[in-house]
Amino acid sequence: MSNTNFPIQREDELKHNLAHKVLPPWRRYDRFDIEYVRPSLQSSKGLNFFQTLKWSPGGRSILALTENQKLTNWPISTRDTDTKEQAFILGKDEKKAVTPSECVYSFAWHPFQNNEKQDSDLFAFSTKDYPIQLYNIAKQQRVSSFYIVDHREQFTGSHCMDFTPDGEYLIAGGTDNVYLFNVHQGQKSPVSTTPTSGHGFSTWEPTLDGVQSSICLNPQNPRTVALGTFNNTVGIYDNYGSRPCQLKFSLATGTGITCMKWSPDGCKMYVGSRKSTQIEVWDTRYAQDMLYELKDHKGDTNQRMSFDTFGYEGLISGGTDGCVSVWQGTELVEKINVTDQRNVTVAAVQKHPLDSSLLALCYGRRSDIMDDEDGFSSMEYWNSAFSSLQLWGMNNAFP
């Protein structure tokens, strides 16, 4: 890819060090549970669960989306325990929520004031049939709006968004198009709209068809953008999504991409898909074939599952078995059940942006009837907390 520089890594030495490094024990700091209240087994009303979460850029709060379409900001504070060790707690009394008008497609934190003294208060969210909203959670008010208009001149939402590291632009994926908005100037219409498929493409230029479902900026060169689609294909673009597509590849399994992560060196990409039991790893410098796959992922679900990188060539992810798994390269080195031995999908796992020893995760799912596969009676099933937002710690974790 043009204008892309990747650092040289001593791979043999780093892999050898990781292979002999023992993972530290896990410790749960705090949790917030959602109890299910079912007035009738024939109705799904009253159900609520955590769907996904994202750390703020400075790591002082967590923005979580629940099934009732509320975005809640949970402040994170520290306290000293009796053993004089530092613990982290969720600010249950200080949390603030916003309820969008429609189903939330995606959301992203703005990196404004990303420093040790003050964290960001701004985030953008996209909903069905409404413009993208830039919201100030501290002031509880909308800051600005950004319009994506389809061929019928109707507003349409974006299933994936991300801000540039300087916060000047918002990149939003659409259907056969990628949009770039100027945040600082507050322009409602995009400053550029780049088609990824359709008329006007030459036979040699790769195209990216369908609804774009995931977006990820290269950590070594943020102008390089990876876009994933519900058609299970990935395209990599330079200069914030400008043509032509530099690289395109398709996943071997799954029904639609739900999460992508670059490796810290910006050379490899981890890609997860719906209804897939593996996470595929691709080398974006070549991409002739898949580099390797992380098996036993436990991702056979239509829920959107998000994972995170964990050190060099490491990955941490949830699963439908209620466990969080850690890989080093192709090897599964750690698995811990975080759902009190229940087979509930752990939908999101993210490490703290500044401290990799602190993790946040959430789990939960919708279920209209009690099935025997869970192994619980109906009374035990509905009286137990089947959705939770949790903070976990790992001493001396990977950098």
Coordinates of C-alpha atoms in Angstrom, one line a residue:
M1 CA 0.0 0.0 0.0
S2 CA 1.2 3.5 -0.8
N3 CA 2.5 5.8 2.0
T4 CA 2.4 3.0 4.5
N5 CA 5.5 2.3 6.6
F6 CA 5.6 -0.7 9.0
P7 CA 8.3 -1.1 11.7
I8 CA 10.6 -4.1 11.5
Q9 CA 9.9 -6.6 14.3
R10 CA 12.2 -9.2 15.7
E11 CA 9.5 -11.9 15.4
D12 CA 11.5 -14.9 16.4
E13 CA 12.6 -13.3 19.7
L14 CA 9.2 -11.9 20.5
K15 CA 7.4 -15.2 19.8
H16 CA 9.9 -17.1 21.9
N17 CA 9.4 -14.8 24.9
L18 CA 5.6 -15.0 24.7
A19 CA 5.6 -18.8 24.4
H20 CA 7.4 -19.0 27.8
K21 CA 5.5 -16.3 29.6
V22 CA 2.9 -17.5 32.1
L23 CA -0.4 -15.6 32.2
P24 CA -1.2 -14.1 35.6
P25 CA -4.4 -15.0 37.5
W26 CA -7.6 -13.1 36.9
R27 CA -9.4 -10.9 39.4
R28 CA -12.9 -9.5 39.2
Y29 CA -13.1 -6.0 40.6
D30 CA -16.7 -5.0 40.1
R31 CA -19.9 -5.9 38.2
F32 CA -23.4 -4.6 37.5
D33 CA -26.0 -7.2 36.8
I34 CA -29.4 -6.9 34.9
E35 CA -32.1 -9.1 36.3
Y36 CA -34.6 -10.5 33.8
V37 CA -38.2 -9.9 34.7
R38 CA -40.6 -12.1 32.6
P39 CA -44.3 -11.5 33.1
S40 CA -45.1 -14.1 30.5
L41 CA -43.2 -16.9 28.7
Q42 CA -45.0 -16.0 25.5
S43 CA -43.8 -12.4 25.6
S44 CA -40.3 -10.9 25.2
K45 CA -41.2 -7.6 26.9
G46 CA -39.2 -6.8 30.0
L47 CA -36.0 -8.3 28.7
N48 CA -32.9 -6.2 28.7
F49 CA -29.2 -7.0 28.4
F50 CA -25.8 -5.5 27.6
Q51 CA -24.9 -5.7 23.9
T52 CA -21.5 -4.1 23.6
L53 CA -19.2 -1.5 25.2
K54 CA -16.3 0.9 24.5
W55 CA -13.7 2.5 26.7
S56 CA -13.4 6.2 26.6
P57 CA -10.1 7.4 25.0
G58 CA -8.6 8.2 28.4
G59 CA -10.0 5.1 30.1
R60 CA -12.0 7.0 32.8
S61 CA -15.4 5.7 31.7
I62 CA -17.2 3.0 29.7
L63 CA -20.0 3.6 27.2
A64 CA -22.3 0.6 27.1
L65 CA -25.3 -0.2 24.8
T66 CA -28.2 -2.2 26.2
E67 CA -31.0 -4.0 24.4
N68 CA -33.5 -1.3 25.2
Q69 CA -31.4 1.0 23.0
K70 CA -29.9 3.1 25.8
L71 CA -26.3 4.3 25.7
T72 CA -25.1 4.6 29.3
N73 CA -21.8 6.2 30.4
W74 CA -20.3 4.4 33.4
P75 CA -17.6 6.4 35.2
I76 CA -14.7 4.3 36.6
S77 CA -13.1 5.2 39.9
T78 CA -10.5 3.6 42.1
R79 CA -10.4 2.6 45.7
D80 CA -8.0 1.0 48.1
T81 CA -9.0 -2.4 49.6
D82 CA -8.2 -3.8 53.0
T83 CA -5.1 -5.4 51.5
K84 CA -3.9 -2.0 50.3
E85 CA -4.3 -3.0 46.7
Q86 CA -6.0 -0.8 44.2
A87 CA -9.4 -1.8 42.9
F88 CA -11.7 -0.4 40.2
I89 CA -15.4 0.2 40.6
L90 CA -18.3 1.2 38.3
G91 CA -19.9 4.5 39.2
K92 CA -23.4 3.2 39.5
D93 CA -24.7 6.4 41.0
E94 CA -22.9 8.8 38.6
K95 CA -23.8 7.0 35.4
K96 CA -25.6 9.1 32.6
A97 CA -27.7 7.7 29.8
V98 CA -29.1 8.9 26.5
T99 CA -32.0 7.2 24.7
P100 CA -31.8 7.7 20.9
S101 CA -35.0 7.8 18.8
E102 CA -34.4 4.6 17.0
C103 CA -32.3 1.4 17.0
V104 CA -28.6 2.1 17.5
Y105 CA -26.4 0.9 14.7
S106 CA -23.0 2.0 16.0
F107 CA -21.2 4.5 18.2
A108 CA -17.7 5.8 18.7
W109 CA -15.8 8.0 21.1
H110 CA -14.3 11.3 20.0
P111 CA -10.6 11.6 21.0
F112 CA -11.0 15.2 22.1
Q113 CA -8.8 16.0 25.2
N114 CA -7.4 12.5 25.3
N115 CA -4.8 13.1 28.0
E116 CA -4.2 12.1 31.6
K117 CA -6.0 15.1 33.2
Q118 CA -9.2 15.2 31.3
D119 CA -11.1 12.6 29.3
S120 CA -13.4 13.0 26.3
D121 CA -17.1 13.8 26.9
L122 CA -18.1 13.5 23.2
F123 CA -19.2 10.5 21.3
A124 CA -21.1 9.9 18.0
F125 CA -23.9 7.5 17.5
S126 CA -25.8 6.4 14.5
T127 CA -29.4 5.1 14.4
K128 CA -31.9 3.8 11.9
D129 CA -33.4 6.5 9.6
Y130 CA -31.8 9.5 11.5
P131 CA -28.7 11.6 11.0
I132 CA -25.5 10.7 12.9
Q133 CA -25.5 12.6 16.3
L134 CA -22.4 14.1 18.0
Y135 CA -23.4 14.1 21.7
N136 CA -21.9 15.7 24.9
I137 CA -22.5 13.2 27.7
A138 CA -21.4 15.7 30.5
K139 CA -23.8 18.4 29.3
Q140 CA -26.5 15.9 28.2
Q141 CA -27.0 17.7 24.9
R142 CA -26.5 17.2 21.1
V143 CA -23.5 19.1 19.7
S144 CA -24.0 18.6 15.9
S145 CA -25.4 16.2 13.3
F146 CA -24.1 14.6 10.2
Y147 CA -26.2 13.5 7.3
I148 CA -26.0 10.4 5.2
V149 CA -28.7 10.5 2.5
D150 CA -29.5 7.5 0.2
H151 CA -30.7 7.5 -3.4
R152 CA -34.3 8.1 -2.2
E153 CA -33.2 11.2 -0.4
Q154 CA -33.9 9.7 2.9
F155 CA -31.6 9.6 6.0
T156 CA -29.8 6.3 6.6
G157 CA -27.6 5.2 9.5
S158 CA -24.1 3.9 9.5
H159 CA -23.2 0.4 10.9
C160 CA -19.6 1.4 11.6
M161 CA -17.9 4.7 12.4
D162 CA -14.6 5.9 13.7
F163 CA -12.8 9.3 14.3
T164 CA -9.4 10.1 13.1
P165 CA -6.8 10.3 15.9
D166 CA -6.8 14.1 15.8
G167 CA -10.6 14.2 16.1
E168 CA -10.9 16.4 13.0
Y169 CA -12.8 13.9 10.8
L170 CA -15.4 11.2 11.3
I171 CA -15.3 8.3 8.9
A172 CA -18.6 6.5 8.4
G173 CA -19.3 3.4 6.4
G174 CA -22.5 3.1 4.3
T175 CA -23.9 0.9 1.5
D176 CA -21.4 0.9 -1.4
N177 CA -20.0 4.2 -0.1
V178 CA -17.7 5.5 2.6
Y179 CA -18.2 9.1 4.0
L180 CA -15.9 11.6 5.5
F181 CA -17.3 14.4 7.7
N182 CA -15.4 17.4 9.1
V183 CA -16.1 17.5 12.8
H184 CA -14.3 20.8 13.6
Q185 CA -16.2 22.8 11.0
G186 CA -19.5 21.1 12.0
Q187 CA -20.6 20.5 8.4
K188 CA -23.7 18.4 8.2
S189 CA -23.0 17.0 4.7
P190 CA -19.8 14.9 4.1
V191 CA -16.8 16.6 2.7
S192 CA -16.2 13.6 0.6
T193 CA -18.2 10.5 -0.5
T194 CA -16.2 7.7 -2.0
P195 CA -18.0 4.8 -3.8
T196 CA -16.7 1.3 -3.0
S197 CA -18.9 -0.4 -5.7
G198 CA -21.1 0.4 -8.6
H199 CA -20.7 2.1 -12.0
G200 CA -17.5 3.7 -13.1
F201 CA -15.1 1.0 -11.8
S202 CA -12.5 -0.4 -14.2
T203 CA -12.2 -4.2 -14.4
W204 CA -8.9 -4.2 -12.5
E205 CA -10.0 -2.2 -9.5
P206 CA -11.3 -4.2 -6.5
T207 CA -14.8 -3.3 -5.4
L208 CA -16.5 -3.7 -1.9
D209 CA -20.1 -4.5 -2.3
G210 CA -22.9 -4.2 0.3
V211 CA -23.4 -2.7 3.7
Q212 CA -20.2 -1.8 5.5
S213 CA -20.3 -3.3 9.0
S214 CA -16.9 -2.8 10.6
I215 CA -14.2 -0.1 10.3
C216 CA -10.6 0.0 11.7
L217 CA -7.8 2.5 11.4
N218 CA -4.2 1.2 11.1
P219 CA -2.3 2.1 14.4
Q220 CA 0.9 2.8 12.6
N221 CA -0.7 4.8 9.8
P222 CA -4.2 6.0 10.7
R223 CA -4.8 7.2 7.1
T224 CA -5.0 3.6 6.2
V225 CA -8.6 2.3 6.7
A226 CA -9.9 -1.2 6.7
L227 CA -13.6 -1.7 5.9
G228 CA -15.5 -4.9 6.4
T229 CA -19.0 -5.8 5.1
F230 CA -21.9 -8.0 5.8
N231 CA -20.9 -9.8 2.6
N232 CA -17.9 -11.2 4.5
T233 CA -15.3 -9.2 2.5
V234 CA -12.6 -6.8 3.7
G235 CA -11.2 -3.8 1.7
I236 CA -8.2 -1.7 2.7
Y237 CA -8.0 1.9 1.6
D238 CA -5.4 4.7 1.8
N239 CA -6.1 8.3 2.7
Y240 CA -9.2 7.8 4.8
G241 CA -11.0 5.6 2.3
S242 CA -10.0 7.2 -1.1
R243 CA -9.9 5.1 -4.2
P244 CA -8.6 2.8 -5.4
C245 CA -9.0 -0.1 -3.0
Q246 CA -5.4 -1.2 -2.1
L247 CA -6.3 -4.8 -1.1
K248 CA -9.4 -7.0 -0.9
F249 CA -9.9 -10.5 0.6
S250 CA -12.9 -12.6 1.6
L251 CA -13.4 -14.7 4.7
A252 CA -13.6 -18.5 4.5
T253 CA -16.4 -18.8 7.1
G254 CA -19.2 -16.8 8.6
T255 CA -22.1 -14.7 7.4
G256 CA -20.9 -11.1 7.9
I257 CA -18.0 -9.3 9.5
T258 CA -18.7 -8.0 13.0
C259 CA -15.2 -7.0 14.3
M260 CA -11.7 -6.2 13.0
K261 CA -8.5 -5.3 14.8
W262 CA -5.1 -4.4 13.5
S263 CA -2.1 -6.0 15.2
P264 CA 0.0 -3.4 17.1
D265 CA 2.7 -3.3 14.4
G266 CA 0.0 -2.6 11.7
C267 CA 1.0 -5.6 9.6
K268 CA -1.7 -8.2 10.4
M269 CA -5.5 -8.0 10.8
Y270 CA -7.8 -10.1 13.0
V271 CA -11.2 -10.5 11.5
G272 CA -14.3 -12.1 13.2
S273 CA -17.6 -12.9 11.6
R274 CA -21.2 -13.9 12.6
K275 CA -21.9 -17.6 12.9
S276 CA -18.2 -18.5 12.8
T277 CA -16.2 -20.6 15.1
Q278 CA -12.8 -19.1 14.2
I279 CA -11.1 -15.7 13.9
E280 CA -9.1 -15.3 10.8
V281 CA -5.7 -13.6 10.7
W282 CA -4.4 -12.0 7.5
D283 CA -1.1 -10.5 6.6
T284 CA -2.0 -7.2 4.9
R285 CA 1.4 -6.9 3.3
Y286 CA 0.7 -9.9 1.1
A287 CA -2.9 -11.3 1.6
Q288 CA -2.6 -14.0 -1.0
D289 CA -3.9 -16.5 1.6
M290 CA -5.1 -16.4 5.2
L291 CA -2.1 -16.4 7.5
Y292 CA -3.7 -18.6 10.2
E293 CA -6.9 -19.0 12.1
L294 CA -7.8 -19.0 15.8
K295 CA -9.9 -22.0 16.3
D296 CA -12.4 -22.8 19.1
H297 CA -13.5 -19.2 19.1
K298 CA -17.1 -20.1 20.1
G299 CA -18.6 -17.4 17.9
D300 CA -21.5 -19.4 16.4
T301 CA -24.1 -16.7 17.0
N302 CA -25.8 -13.8 15.2
Q303 CA -24.8 -11.4 18.1
R304 CA -22.2 -8.9 17.3
M305 CA -19.1 -10.0 19.2
S306 CA -16.1 -7.7 19.7
F307 CA -12.5 -8.7 20.7
D308 CA -9.3 -6.9 21.4
T309 CA -5.5 -7.4 20.8
F310 CA -3.5 -8.5 23.8
G311 CA 0.2 -7.9 23.5
Y312 CA 2.3 -8.9 20.5
E313 CA 0.4 -11.6 18.5
G314 CA -2.1 -12.0 21.3
L315 CA -5.9 -11.7 21.2
I316 CA -8.6 -11.8 23.8
S317 CA -12.2 -12.6 23.0
G318 CA -15.5 -13.8 24.5
G319 CA -17.6 -16.8 23.3
T320 CA -21.0 -18.4 23.4
D321 CA -19.8 -20.7 26.2
G322 CA -19.6 -17.9 28.8
C323 CA -15.8 -17.8 28.7
V324 CA -13.1 -15.3 27.8
S325 CA -10.2 -16.8 25.9
V326 CA -6.7 -15.6 25.3
W327 CA -4.5 -16.6 22.4
Q328 CA -0.8 -16.2 21.8
G329 CA -0.3 -16.7 18.1
T330 CA -2.2 -19.8 17.1
E331 CA -2.2 -21.3 20.7
L332 CA -5.1 -21.0 23.1
V333 CA -3.3 -20.3 26.4
E334 CA -6.1 -19.2 28.8
K335 CA -9.8 -19.6 29.2
I336 CA -11.9 -18.4 32.2
N337 CA -15.6 -18.6 32.7
V338 CA -17.0 -15.1 33.7
T339 CA -20.7 -15.9 33.6
D340 CA -20.9 -18.0 36.7
Q341 CA -20.8 -21.3 34.7
R342 CA -23.8 -20.3 32.4
N343 CA -23.6 -20.6 28.7
V344 CA -24.4 -17.0 27.9
T345 CA -22.6 -15.2 25.1
V346 CA -19.8 -12.8 26.2
A347 CA -20.4 -10.2 23.5
A348 CA -17.6 -7.7 24.1
V349 CA -14.2 -7.8 25.7
Q350 CA -11.9 -4.7 25.7
K351 CA -8.7 -3.9 27.5
H352 CA -8.2 -0.5 29.0
P353 CA -6.6 1.9 26.5
L354 CA -3.8 2.9 28.8
D355 CA -3.5 -0.2 31.1
S356 CA -3.7 -3.6 29.6
S357 CA -4.1 -5.2 33.0
L358 CA -7.6 -3.8 33.3
L359 CA -10.4 -5.4 31.2
A360 CA -14.0 -4.6 30.7
L361 CA -16.5 -7.2 29.4
C362 CA -20.3 -7.6 29.1
Y363 CA -22.5 -10.6 28.4
G364 CA -26.2 -11.3 27.8
R365 CA -28.7 -12.5 25.3
R366 CA -32.4 -12.6 24.3
S367 CA -34.2 -15.9 24.8
D368 CA -37.9 -16.3 24.3
I369 CA -38.2 -19.8 25.8
M370 CA -36.3 -21.9 28.2
D371 CA -34.3 -24.7 26.4
D372 CA -32.9 -27.8 27.9
E373 CA -29.4 -27.1 26.6
D374 CA -28.7 -24.6 29.3
G375 CA -29.4 -27.2 32.0
F376 CA -31.4 -24.9 34.3
S377 CA -35.0 -25.0 35.4
S378 CA -37.3 -22.1 34.2
M379 CA -37.4 -20.6 37.7
E380 CA -33.6 -20.6 38.1
Y381 CA -33.2 -19.3 34.6
W382 CA -35.4 -16.2 35.0
N383 CA -34.4 -15.4 38.6
S384 CA -30.7 -15.3 37.8
A385 CA -28.7 -12.4 36.4
F386 CA -28.1 -13.3 32.8
S387 CA -26.6 -10.0 31.7
S388 CA -23.7 -8.2 33.3
L389 CA -21.1 -5.5 32.9
Q390 CA -17.8 -6.4 34.6
L391 CA -14.3 -5.1 35.3
W392 CA -11.5 -7.6 35.5
G393 CA -7.8 -7.2 36.4
M394 CA -4.7 -9.2 35.5
N395 CA -1.5 -8.4 37.4
N396 CA 1.6 -8.0 35.2
A397 CA -0.4 -8.4 32.0
F398 CA 1.1 -7.9 28.6
P399 CA 1.9 -4.3 27.6

